[in-house]
PDB file of C-alpha atoms in Angstrom:
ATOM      1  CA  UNK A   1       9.228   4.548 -15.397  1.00  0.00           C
ATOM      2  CA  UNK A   2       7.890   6.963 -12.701  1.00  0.00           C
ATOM      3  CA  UNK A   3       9.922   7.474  -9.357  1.00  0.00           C
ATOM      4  CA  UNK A   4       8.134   8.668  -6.494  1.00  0.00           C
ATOM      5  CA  UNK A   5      10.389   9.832  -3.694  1.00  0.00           C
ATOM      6  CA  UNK A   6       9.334  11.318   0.205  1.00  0.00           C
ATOM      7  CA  UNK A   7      11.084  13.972   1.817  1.00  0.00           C
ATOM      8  CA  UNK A   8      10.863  15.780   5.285  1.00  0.00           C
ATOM      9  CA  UNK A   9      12.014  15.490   8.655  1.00  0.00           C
ATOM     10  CA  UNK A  10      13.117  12.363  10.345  1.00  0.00           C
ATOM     11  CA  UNK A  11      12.443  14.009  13.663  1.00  0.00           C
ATOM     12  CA  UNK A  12       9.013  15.402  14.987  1.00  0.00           C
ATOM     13  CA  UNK A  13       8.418  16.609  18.494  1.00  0.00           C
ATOM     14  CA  UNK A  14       5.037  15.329  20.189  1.00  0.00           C
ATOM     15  CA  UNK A  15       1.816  17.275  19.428  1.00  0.00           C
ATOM     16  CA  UNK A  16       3.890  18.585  16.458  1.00  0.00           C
ATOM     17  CA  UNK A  17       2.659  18.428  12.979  1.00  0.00           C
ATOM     18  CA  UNK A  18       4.361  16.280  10.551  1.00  0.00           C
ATOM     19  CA  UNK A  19       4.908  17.285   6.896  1.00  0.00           C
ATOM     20  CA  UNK A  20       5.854  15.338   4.659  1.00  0.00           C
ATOM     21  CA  UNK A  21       6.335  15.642  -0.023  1.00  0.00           C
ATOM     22  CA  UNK A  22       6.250  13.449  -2.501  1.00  0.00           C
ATOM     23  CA  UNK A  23       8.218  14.163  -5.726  1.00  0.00           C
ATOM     24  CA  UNK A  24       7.114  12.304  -8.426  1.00  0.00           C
ATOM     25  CA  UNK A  25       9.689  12.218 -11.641  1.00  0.00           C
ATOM     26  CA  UNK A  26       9.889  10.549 -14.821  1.00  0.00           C
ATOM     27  CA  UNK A  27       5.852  10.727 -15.251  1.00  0.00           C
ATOM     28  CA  UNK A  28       3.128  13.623 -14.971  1.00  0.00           C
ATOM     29  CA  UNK A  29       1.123  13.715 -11.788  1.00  0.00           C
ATOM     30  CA  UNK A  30      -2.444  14.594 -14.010  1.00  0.00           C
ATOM     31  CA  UNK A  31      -4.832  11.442 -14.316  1.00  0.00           C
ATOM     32  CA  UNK A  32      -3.925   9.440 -11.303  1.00  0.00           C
ATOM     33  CA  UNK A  33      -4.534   8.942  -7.322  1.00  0.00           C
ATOM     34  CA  UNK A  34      -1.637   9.517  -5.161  1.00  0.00           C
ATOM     35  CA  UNK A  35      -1.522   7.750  -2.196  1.00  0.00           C
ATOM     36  CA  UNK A  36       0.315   7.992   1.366  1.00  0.00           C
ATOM     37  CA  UNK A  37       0.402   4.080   3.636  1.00  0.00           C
ATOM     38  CA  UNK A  38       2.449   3.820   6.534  1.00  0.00           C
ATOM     39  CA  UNK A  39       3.844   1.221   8.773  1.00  0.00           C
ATOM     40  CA  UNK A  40       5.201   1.459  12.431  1.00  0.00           C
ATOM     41  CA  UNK A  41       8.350  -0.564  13.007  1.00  0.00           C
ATOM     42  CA  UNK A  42       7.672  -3.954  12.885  1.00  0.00           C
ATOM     43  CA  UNK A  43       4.099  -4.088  12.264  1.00  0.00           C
ATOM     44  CA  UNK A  44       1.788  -3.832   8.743  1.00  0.00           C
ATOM     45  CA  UNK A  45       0.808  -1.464   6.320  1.00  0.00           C
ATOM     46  CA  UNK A  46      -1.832   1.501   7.163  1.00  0.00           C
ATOM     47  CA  UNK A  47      -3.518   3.672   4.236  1.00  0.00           C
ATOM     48  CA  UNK A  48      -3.577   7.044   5.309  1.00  0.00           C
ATOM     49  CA  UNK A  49      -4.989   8.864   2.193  1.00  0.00           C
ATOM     50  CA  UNK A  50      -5.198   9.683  -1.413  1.00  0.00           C
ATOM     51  CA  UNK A  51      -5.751  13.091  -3.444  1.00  0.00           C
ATOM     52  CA  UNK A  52      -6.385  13.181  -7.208  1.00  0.00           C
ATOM     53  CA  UNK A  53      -4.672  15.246  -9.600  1.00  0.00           C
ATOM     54  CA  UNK A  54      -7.440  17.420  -9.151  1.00  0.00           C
ATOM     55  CA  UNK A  55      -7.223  18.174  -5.476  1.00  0.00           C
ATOM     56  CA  UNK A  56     -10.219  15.379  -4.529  1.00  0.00           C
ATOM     57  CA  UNK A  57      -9.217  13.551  -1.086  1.00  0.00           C
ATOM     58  CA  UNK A  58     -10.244  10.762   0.677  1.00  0.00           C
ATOM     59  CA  UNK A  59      -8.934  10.054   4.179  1.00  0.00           C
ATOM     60  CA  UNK A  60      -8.487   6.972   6.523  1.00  0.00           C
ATOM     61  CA  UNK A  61     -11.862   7.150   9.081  1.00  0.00           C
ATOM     62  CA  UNK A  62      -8.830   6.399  12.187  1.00  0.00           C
ATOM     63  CA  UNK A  63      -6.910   9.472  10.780  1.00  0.00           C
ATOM     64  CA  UNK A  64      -8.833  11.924   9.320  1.00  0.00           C
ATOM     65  CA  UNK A  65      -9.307  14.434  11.690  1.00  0.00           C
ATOM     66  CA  UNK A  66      -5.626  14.653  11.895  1.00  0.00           C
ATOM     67  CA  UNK A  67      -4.450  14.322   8.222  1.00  0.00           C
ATOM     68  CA  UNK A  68      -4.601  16.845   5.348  1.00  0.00           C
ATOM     69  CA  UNK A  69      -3.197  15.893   1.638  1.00  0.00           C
ATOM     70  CA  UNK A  70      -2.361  18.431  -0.973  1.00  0.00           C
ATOM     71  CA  UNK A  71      -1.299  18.542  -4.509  1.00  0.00           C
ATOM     72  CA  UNK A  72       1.097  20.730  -6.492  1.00  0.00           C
ATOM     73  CA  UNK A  73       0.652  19.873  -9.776  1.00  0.00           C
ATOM     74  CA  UNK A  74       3.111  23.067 -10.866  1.00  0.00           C
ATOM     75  CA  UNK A  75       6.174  20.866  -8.878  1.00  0.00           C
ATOM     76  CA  UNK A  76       4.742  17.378  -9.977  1.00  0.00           C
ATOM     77  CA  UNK A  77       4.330  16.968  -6.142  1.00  0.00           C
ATOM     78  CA  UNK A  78       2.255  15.774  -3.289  1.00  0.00           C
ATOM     79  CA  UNK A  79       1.814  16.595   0.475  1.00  0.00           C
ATOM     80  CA  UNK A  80       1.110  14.833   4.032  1.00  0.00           C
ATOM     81  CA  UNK A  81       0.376  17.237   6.960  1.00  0.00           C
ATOM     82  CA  UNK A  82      -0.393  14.878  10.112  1.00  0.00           C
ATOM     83  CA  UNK A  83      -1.517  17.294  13.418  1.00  0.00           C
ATOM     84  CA  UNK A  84      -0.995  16.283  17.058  1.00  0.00           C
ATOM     85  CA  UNK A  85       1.415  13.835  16.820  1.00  0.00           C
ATOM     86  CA  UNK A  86       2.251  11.223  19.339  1.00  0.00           C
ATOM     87  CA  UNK A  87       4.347   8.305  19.490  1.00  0.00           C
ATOM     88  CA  UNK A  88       2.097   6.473  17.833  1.00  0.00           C
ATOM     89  CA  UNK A  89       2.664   8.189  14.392  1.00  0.00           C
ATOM     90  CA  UNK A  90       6.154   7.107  14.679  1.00  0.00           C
ATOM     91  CA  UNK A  91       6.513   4.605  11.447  1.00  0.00           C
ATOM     92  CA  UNK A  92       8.126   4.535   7.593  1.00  0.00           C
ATOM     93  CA  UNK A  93       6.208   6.872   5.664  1.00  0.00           C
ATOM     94  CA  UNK A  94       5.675   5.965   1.855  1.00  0.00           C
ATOM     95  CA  UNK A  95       3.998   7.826  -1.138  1.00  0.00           C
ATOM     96  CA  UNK A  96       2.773   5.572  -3.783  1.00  0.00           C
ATOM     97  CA  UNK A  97       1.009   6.078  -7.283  1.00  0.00           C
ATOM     98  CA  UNK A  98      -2.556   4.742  -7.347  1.00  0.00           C
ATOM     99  CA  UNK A  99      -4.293   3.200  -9.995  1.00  0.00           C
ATOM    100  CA  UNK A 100      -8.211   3.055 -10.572  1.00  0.00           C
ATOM    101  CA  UNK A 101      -9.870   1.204 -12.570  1.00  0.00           C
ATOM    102  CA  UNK A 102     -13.160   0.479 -12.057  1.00  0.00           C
ATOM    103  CA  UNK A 103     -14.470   0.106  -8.368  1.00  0.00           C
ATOM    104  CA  UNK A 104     -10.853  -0.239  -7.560  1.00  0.00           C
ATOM    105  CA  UNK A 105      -7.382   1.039  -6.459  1.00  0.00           C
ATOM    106  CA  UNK A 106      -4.189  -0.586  -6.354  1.00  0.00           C
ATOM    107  CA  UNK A 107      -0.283   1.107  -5.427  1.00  0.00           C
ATOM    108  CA  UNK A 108       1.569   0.185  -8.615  1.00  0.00           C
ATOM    109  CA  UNK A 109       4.435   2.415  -7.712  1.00  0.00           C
ATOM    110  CA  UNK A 110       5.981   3.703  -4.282  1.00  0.00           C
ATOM    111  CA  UNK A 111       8.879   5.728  -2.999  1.00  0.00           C
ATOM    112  CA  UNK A 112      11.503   4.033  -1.076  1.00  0.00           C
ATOM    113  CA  UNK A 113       9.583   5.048   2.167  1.00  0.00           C
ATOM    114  CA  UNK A 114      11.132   7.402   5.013  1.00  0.00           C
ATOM    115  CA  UNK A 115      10.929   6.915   8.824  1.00  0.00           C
ATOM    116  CA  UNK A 116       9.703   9.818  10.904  1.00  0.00           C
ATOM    117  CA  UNK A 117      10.517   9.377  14.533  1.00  0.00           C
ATOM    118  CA  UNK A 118       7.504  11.089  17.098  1.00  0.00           C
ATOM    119  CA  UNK A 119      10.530  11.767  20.340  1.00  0.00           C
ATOM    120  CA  UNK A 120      10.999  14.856  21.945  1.00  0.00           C
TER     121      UNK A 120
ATOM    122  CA  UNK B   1     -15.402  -0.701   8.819  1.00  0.00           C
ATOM    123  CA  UNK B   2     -14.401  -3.171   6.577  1.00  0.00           C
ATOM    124  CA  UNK B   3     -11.543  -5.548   7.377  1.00  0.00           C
ATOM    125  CA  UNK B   4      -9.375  -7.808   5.956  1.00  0.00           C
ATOM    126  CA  UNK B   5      -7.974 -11.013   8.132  1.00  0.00           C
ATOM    127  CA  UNK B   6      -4.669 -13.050   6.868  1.00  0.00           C
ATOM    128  CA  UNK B   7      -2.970 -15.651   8.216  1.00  0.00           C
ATOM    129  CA  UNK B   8       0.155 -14.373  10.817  1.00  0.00           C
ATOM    130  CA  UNK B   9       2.429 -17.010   8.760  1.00  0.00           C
ATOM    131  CA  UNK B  10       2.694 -19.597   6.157  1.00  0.00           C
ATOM    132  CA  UNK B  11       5.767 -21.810   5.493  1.00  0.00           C
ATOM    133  CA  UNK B  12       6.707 -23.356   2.437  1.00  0.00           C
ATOM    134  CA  UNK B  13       9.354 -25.758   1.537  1.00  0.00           C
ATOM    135  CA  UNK B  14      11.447 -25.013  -1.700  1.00  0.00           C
ATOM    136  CA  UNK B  15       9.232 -26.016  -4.958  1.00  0.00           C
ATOM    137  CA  UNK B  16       6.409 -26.360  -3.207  1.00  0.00           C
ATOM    138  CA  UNK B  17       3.164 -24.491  -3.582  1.00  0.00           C
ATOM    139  CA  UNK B  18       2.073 -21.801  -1.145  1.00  0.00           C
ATOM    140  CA  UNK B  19      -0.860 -20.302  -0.595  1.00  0.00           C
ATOM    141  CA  UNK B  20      -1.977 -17.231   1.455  1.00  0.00           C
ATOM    142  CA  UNK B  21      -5.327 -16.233   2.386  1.00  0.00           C
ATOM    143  CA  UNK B  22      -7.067 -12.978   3.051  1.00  0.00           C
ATOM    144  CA  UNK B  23     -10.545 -13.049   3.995  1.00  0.00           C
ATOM    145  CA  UNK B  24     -13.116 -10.385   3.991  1.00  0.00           C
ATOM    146  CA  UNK B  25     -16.972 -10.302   3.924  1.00  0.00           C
ATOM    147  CA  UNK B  26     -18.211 -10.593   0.242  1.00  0.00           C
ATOM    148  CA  UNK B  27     -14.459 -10.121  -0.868  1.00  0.00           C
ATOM    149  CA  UNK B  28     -15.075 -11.864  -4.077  1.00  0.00           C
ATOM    150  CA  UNK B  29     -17.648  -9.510  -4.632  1.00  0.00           C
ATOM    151  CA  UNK B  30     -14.547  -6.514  -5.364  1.00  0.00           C
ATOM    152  CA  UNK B  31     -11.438  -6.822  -6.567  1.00  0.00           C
ATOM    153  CA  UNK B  32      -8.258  -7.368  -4.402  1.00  0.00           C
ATOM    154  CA  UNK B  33      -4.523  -7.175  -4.943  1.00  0.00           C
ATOM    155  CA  UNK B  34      -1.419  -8.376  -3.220  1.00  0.00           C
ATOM    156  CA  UNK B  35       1.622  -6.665  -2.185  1.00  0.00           C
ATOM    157  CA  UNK B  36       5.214  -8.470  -1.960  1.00  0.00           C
ATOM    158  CA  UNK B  37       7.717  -6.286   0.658  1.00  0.00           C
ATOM    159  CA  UNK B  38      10.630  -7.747   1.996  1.00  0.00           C
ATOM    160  CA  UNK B  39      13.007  -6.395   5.065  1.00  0.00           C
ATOM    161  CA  UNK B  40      13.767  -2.725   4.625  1.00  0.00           C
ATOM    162  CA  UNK B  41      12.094  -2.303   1.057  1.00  0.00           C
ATOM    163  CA  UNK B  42       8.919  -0.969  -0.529  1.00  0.00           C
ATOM    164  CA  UNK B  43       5.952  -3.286  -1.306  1.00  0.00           C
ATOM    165  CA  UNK B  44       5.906  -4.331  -4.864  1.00  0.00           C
ATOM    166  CA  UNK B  45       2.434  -5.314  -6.516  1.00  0.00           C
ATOM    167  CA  UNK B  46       2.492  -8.800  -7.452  1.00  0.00           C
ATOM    168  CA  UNK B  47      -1.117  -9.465  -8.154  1.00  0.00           C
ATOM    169  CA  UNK B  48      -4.201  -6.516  -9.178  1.00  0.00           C
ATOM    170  CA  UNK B  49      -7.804  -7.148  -9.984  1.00  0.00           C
ATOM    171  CA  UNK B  50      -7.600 -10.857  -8.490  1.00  0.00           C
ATOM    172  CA  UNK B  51      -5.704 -12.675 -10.366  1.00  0.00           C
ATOM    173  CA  UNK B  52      -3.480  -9.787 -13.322  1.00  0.00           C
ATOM    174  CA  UNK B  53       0.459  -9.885 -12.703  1.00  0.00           C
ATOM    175  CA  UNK B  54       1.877  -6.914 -13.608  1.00  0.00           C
ATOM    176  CA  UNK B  55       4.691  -6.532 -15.886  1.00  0.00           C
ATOM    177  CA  UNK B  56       7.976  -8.246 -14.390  1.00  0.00           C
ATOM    178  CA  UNK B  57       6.146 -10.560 -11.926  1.00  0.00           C
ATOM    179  CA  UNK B  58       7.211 -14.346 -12.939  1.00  0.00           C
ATOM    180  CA  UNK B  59       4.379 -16.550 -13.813  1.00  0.00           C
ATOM    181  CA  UNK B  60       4.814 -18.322 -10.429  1.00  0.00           C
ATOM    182  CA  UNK B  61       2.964 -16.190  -8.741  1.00  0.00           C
ATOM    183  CA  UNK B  62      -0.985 -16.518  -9.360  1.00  0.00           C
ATOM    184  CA  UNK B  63      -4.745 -15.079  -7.719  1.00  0.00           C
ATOM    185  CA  UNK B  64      -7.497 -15.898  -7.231  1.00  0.00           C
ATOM    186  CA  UNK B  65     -10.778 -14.409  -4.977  1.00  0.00           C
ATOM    187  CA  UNK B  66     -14.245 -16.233  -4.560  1.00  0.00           C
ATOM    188  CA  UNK B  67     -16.910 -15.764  -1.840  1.00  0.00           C
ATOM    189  CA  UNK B  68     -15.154 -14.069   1.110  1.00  0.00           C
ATOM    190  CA  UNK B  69     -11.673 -15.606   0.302  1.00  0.00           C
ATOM    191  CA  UNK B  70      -9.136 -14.221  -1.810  1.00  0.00           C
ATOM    192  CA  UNK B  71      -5.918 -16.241  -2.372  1.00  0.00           C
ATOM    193  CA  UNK B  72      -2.111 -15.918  -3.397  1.00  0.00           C
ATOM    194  CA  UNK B  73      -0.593 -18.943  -5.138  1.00  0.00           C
ATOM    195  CA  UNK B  74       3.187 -19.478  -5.342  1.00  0.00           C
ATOM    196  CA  UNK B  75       3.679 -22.102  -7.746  1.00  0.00           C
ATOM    197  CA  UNK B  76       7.673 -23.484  -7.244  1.00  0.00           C
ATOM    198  CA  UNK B  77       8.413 -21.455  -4.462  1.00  0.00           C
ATOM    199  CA  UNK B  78      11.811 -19.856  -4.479  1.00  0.00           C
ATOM    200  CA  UNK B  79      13.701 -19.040  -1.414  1.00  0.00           C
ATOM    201  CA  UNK B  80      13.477 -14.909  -3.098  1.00  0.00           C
ATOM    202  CA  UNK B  81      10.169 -15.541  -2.525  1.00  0.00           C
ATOM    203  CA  UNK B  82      10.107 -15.149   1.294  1.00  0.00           C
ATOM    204  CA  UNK B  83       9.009 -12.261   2.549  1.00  0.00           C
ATOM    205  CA  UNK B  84       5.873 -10.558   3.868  1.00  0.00           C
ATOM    206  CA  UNK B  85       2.725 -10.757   1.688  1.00  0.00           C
ATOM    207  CA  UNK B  86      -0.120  -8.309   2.323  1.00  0.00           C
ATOM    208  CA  UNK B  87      -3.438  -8.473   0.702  1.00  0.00           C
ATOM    209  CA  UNK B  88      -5.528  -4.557  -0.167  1.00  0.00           C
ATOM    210  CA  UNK B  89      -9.338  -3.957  -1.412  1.00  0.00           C
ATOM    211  CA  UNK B  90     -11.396  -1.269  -1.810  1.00  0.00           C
ATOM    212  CA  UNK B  91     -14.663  -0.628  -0.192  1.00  0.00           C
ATOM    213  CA  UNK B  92     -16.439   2.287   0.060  1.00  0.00           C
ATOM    214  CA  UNK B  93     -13.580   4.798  -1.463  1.00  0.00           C
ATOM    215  CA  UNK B  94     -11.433   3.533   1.160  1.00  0.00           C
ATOM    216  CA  UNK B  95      -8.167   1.228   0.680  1.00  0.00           C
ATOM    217  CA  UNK B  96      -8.277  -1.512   3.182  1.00  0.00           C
ATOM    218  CA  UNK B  97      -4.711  -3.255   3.743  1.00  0.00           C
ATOM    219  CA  UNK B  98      -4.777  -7.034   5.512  1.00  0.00           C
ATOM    220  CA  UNK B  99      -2.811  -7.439   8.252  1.00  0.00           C
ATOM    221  CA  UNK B 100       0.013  -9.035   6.348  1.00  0.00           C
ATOM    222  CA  UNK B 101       1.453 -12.373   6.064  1.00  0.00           C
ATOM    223  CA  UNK B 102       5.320 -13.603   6.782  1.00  0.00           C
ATOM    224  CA  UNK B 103       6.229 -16.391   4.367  1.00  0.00           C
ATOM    225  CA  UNK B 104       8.639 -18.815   5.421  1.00  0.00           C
ATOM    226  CA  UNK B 105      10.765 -21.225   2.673  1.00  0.00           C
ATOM    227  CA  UNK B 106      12.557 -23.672   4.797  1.00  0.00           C
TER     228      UNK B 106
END
């Protein structure tokens, strides 16, 4: 059973850059998507990205001039680097394991989620 | 961009059917899934590729997508069952999330 779990500050100062990792036990990272959603308090889920094993991204149009992914398949790992950051970006940040098949993705696993507060 | 449009909220009374909506131009036309998350946990998958329940999800819980409608059954709703219900497809390489749904068993 794979466990993905986030780690990183809780606290980033405005027009700071957040970074975030994923750890991802009891599976290998090869051969799948790895994604990063979000969600402000209170409100829905937002898809921020996914990299493949391989180091191929795709980004969220609202967020990609802001947000870089990374992978480090050597520490079974993943990244989230968000520039700029305002209060906006304030939410719980979770990693999740994607699956494709076909013309589709779904999040079959995800991390317990941590929240990043945007405050100075 | 592509968007996905559920209901705000849906009640249900114990044993009763429910049904959530999520509604998206051509949805039926790619797959969707649904995501279960209650207060202060993760989302769990219930539902993939329309209507497959992954391992673990009870039988009550059921898909279907048609046209521009896709739609989560509850079948003998439980009150476990209430919690926020969000629908995701994929269109163009890009995950789109609905903007969720609060179920209500009262």
């Amino acid at each position: 059973q794979v466990q993905l779990q986030e780690s990183g500050p809780g606290l980033v100062k405005p027009s700071e850059t957040l970074s975030l990792t994923c750890t991802v036990s009891g599976g290998s990272i090869s051969s799948f998507y790895w994604s990063w959603v979000r969600q402000p308090p209170g409100k829905g889920l937002e898809w921020i990205g996914y990299i493949y094993y391989s180091g191929t991204t795709n980004y969220n149009p609202s967020l990609k001039s802001r947000v870089t992914i990374s992978v480090d398949t050597s520490k079974n790992q993943f990244s989230l680097n968000v520039t700029s950051v305002t209060a906006a970006d304030t939410a719980v940040y979770y990693c999740a394991r994607n699956q494709e098949v076909g013309p589709t993705h779904y999040s079959d696993s995800w991390g317990q989620g941590t929240l990043v507060t945007v405050s100075s | 961009s592509y968007e996905l449009t559920q209901p705000p909220s849906v009640s249900v009374s114990p044993g009763q059917t429910a049904s959530i909506t999520c509604s998206g131009d051509k949805l039926g036309d790619k797959y969707a899934c649904w995501y279960q998350q209650k207060p202060g946990q993760s989302p769990v998958l219930v539902i993939y590729q329309d209507y497959k329940r992954p391992s673990g999800i009870p039988e009550r819980f059921s898909g279907s997508n048609s046209g521009n409608t896709a739609t989560l059954t509850i079948s003998g709703t439980q009150a476990m069952d209430e919690a926020d219900y969000y629908c995701q497809a994929w269109d163009s390489s890009i995950v789109i999330f609905g903007g969720g749904t609060k179920l209500t068993v009262l």
